[in-house]
PDB file of C-alpha atoms in Angstrom:
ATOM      1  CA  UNK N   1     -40.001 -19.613  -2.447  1.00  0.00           C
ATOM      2  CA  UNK N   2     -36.300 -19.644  -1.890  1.00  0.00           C
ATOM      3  CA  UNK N   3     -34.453 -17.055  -0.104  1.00  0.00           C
ATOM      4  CA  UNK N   4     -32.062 -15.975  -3.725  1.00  0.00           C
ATOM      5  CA  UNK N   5     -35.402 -15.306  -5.260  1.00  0.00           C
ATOM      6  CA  UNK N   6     -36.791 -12.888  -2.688  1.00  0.00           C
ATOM      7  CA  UNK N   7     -33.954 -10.974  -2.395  1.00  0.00           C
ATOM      8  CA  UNK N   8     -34.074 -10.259  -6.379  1.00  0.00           C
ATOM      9  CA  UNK N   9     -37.377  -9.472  -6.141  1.00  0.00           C
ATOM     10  CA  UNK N  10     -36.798  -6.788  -3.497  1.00  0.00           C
ATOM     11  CA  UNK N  11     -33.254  -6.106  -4.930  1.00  0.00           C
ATOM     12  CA  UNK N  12     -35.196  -5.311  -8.689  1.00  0.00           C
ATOM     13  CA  UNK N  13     -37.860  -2.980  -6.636  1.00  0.00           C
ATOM     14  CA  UNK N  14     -35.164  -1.003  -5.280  1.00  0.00           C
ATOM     15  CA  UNK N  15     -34.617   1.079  -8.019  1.00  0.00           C
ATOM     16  CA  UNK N  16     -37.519   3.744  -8.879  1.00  0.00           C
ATOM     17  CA  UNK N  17     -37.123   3.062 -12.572  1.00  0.00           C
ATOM     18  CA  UNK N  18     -37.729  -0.511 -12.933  1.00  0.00           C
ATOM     19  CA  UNK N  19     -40.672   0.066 -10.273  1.00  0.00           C
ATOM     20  CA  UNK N  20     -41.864   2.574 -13.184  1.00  0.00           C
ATOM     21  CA  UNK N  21     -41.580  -0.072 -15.724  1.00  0.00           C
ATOM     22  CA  UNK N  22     -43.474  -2.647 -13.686  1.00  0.00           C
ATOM     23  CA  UNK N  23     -46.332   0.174 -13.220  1.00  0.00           C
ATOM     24  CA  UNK N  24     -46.372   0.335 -17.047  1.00  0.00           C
ATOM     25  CA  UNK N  25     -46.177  -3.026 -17.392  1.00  0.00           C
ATOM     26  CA  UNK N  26     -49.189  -3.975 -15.216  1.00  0.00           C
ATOM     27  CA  UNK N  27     -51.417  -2.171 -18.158  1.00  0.00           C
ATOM     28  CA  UNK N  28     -50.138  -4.644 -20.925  1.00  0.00           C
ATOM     29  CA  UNK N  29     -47.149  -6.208 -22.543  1.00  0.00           C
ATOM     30  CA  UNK N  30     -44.800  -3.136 -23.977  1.00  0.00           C
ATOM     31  CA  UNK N  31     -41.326  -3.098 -26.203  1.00  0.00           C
ATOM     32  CA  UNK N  32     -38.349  -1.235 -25.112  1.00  0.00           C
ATOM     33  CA  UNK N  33     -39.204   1.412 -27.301  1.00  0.00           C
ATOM     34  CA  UNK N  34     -42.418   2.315 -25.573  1.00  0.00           C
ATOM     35  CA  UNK N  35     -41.125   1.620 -22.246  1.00  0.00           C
ATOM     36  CA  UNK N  36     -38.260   4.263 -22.409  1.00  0.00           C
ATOM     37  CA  UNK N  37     -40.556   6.782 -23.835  1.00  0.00           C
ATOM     38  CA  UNK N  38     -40.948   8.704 -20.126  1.00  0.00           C
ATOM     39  CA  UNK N  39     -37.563   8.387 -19.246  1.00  0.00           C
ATOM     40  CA  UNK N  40     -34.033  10.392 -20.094  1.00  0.00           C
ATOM     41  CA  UNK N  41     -32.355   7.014 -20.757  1.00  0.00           C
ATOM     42  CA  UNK N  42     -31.236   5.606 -24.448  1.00  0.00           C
ATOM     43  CA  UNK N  43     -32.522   1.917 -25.047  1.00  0.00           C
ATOM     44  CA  UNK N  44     -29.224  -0.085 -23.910  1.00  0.00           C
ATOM     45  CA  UNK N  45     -30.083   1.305 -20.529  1.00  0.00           C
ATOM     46  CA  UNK N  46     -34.024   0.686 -20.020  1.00  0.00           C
ATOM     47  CA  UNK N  47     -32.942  -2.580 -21.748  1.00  0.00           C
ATOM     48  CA  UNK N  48     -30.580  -3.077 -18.672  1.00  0.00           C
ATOM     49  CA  UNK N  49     -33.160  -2.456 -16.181  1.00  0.00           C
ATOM     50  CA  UNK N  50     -35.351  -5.217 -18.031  1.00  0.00           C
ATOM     51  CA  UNK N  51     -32.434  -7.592 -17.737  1.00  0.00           C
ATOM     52  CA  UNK N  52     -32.697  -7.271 -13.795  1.00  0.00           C
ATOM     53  CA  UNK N  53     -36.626  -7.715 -13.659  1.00  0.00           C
ATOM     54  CA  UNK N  54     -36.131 -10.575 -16.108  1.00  0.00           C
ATOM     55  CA  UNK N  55     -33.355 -12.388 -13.708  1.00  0.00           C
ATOM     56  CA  UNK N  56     -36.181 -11.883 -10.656  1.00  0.00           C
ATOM     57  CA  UNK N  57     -38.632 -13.069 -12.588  1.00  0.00           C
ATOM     58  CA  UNK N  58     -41.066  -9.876 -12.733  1.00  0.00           C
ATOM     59  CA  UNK N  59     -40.861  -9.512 -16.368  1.00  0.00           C
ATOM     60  CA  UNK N  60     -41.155 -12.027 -19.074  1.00  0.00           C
ATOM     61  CA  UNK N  61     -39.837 -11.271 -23.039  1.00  0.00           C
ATOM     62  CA  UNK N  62     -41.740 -12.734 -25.728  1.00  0.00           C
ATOM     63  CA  UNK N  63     -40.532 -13.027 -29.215  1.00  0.00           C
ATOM     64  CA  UNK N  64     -42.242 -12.410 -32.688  1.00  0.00           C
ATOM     65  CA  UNK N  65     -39.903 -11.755 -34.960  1.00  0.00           C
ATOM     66  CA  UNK N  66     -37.744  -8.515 -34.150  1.00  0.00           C
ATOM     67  CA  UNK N  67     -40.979  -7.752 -31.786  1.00  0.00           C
ATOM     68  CA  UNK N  68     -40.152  -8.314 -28.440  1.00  0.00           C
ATOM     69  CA  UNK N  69     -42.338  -7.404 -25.471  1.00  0.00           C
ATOM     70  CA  UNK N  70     -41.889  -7.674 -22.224  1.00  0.00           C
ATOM     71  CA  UNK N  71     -45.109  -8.530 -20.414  1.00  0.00           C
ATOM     72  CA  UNK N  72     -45.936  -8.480 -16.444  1.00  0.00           C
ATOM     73  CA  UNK N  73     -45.259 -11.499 -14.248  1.00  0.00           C
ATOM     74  CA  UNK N  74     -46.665 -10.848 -10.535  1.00  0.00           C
ATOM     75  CA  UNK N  75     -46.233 -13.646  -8.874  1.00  0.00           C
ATOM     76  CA  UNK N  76     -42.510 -12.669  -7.197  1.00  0.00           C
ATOM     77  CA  UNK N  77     -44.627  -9.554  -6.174  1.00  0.00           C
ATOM     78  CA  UNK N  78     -47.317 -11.908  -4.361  1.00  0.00           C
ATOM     79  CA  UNK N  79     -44.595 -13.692  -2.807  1.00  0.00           C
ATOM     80  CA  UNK N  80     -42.714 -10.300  -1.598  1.00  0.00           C
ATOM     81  CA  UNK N  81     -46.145  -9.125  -0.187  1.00  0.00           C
ATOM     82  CA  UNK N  82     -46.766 -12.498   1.949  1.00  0.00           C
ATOM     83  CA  UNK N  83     -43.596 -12.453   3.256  1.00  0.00           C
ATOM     84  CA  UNK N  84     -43.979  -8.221   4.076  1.00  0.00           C
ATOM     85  CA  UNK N  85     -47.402  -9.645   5.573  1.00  0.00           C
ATOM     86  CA  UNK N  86     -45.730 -11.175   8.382  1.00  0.00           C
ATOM     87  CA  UNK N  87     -44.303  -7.719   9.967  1.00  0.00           C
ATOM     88  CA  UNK N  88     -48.172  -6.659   9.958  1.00  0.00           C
ATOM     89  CA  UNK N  89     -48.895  -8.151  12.690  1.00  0.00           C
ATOM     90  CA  UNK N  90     -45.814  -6.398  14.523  1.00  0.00           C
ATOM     91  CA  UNK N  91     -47.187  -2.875  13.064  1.00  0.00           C
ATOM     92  CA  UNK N  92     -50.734  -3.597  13.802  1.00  0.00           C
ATOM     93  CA  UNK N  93     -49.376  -4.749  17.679  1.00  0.00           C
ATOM     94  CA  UNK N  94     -47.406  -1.291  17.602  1.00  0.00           C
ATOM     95  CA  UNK N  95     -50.240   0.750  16.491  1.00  0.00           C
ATOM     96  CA  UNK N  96     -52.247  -0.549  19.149  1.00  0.00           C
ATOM     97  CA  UNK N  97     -50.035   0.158  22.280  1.00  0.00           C
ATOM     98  CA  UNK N  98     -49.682   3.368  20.610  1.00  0.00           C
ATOM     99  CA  UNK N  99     -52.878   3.611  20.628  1.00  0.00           C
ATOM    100  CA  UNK N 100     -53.586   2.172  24.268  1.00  0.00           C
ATOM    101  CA  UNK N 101     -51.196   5.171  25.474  1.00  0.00           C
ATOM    102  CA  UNK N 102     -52.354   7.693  23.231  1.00  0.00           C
ATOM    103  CA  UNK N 103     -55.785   6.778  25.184  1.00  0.00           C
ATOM    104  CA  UNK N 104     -54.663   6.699  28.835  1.00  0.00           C
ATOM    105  CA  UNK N 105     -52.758  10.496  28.107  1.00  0.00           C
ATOM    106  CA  UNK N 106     -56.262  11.694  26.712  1.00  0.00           C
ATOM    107  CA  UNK N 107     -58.053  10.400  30.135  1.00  0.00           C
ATOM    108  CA  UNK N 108     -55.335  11.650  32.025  1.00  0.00           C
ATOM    109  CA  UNK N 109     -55.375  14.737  30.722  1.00  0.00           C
ATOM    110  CA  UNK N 110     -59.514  15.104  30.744  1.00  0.00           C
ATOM    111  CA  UNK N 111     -59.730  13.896  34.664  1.00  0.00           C
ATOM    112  CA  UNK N 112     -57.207  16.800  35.400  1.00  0.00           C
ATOM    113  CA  UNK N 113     -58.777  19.504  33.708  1.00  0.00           C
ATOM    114  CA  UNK N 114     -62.263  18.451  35.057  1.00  0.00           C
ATOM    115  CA  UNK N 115     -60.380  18.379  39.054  1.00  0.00           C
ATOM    116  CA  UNK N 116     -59.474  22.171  38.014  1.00  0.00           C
ATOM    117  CA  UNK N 117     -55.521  20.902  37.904  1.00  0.00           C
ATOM    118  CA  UNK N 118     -53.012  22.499  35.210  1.00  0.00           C
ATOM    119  CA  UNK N 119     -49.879  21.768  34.125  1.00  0.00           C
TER     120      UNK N 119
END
């Protein structure tokens, strides 16, 4: 997956809206009309939003007549979550030292109370 496309994937899933939209659209295909419903925002402007998911590829428009839904495409998603699937090892590495010295302050702290020391 090239580099451009990546960064419009994570560049359309910056904005809480279209992430909205995409949680909509992920129960079935839905016009403009039904996808502004729960927001504060005329057409021209969820239409915008769908513009920006179309150009990273999230969101597909069919057309039937004057019907035109815009239906779910995941696969930029799967590619976003690979590449975020990379830094797990890093956080699962963190979490463990954290964890290692999280471990050695418990013992620590249990072989001075049991030798009667404070601190």
């Amino acid at each position: 997956m090239p580099a451009d496309q990546l960064s419009r994937t994570f560049a359309a899933l910056a904005d809480p809206t279209r992430r909205a939209i995409l949680a909509r659209l992920a129960h079935g295909e839905a016009t403009v009309g039904q996808l502004a419903e729960p927001f504060a925002m005329s057409f021209a402007a969820v239409s915008k939003h769908l513009r920006v998911l179309e150009a990273a590829e999230l969101v597909s428009r069919g057309r039937n007549a004057q019907y035109r839904p815009a239906t779910l495409d995941a696969r930029p998603l799967a590619n976003a979550c690979a590449w975020i699937s990379d830094y797990a090892k890093f956080w699962g590495a963190s979490f463990d030292a954290l964890s290692d010295v999280l471990a050695e302050i418990t013992t620590t702290e249990t072989s001075m109370t049991d030798k009667g020391e404070t601190s």
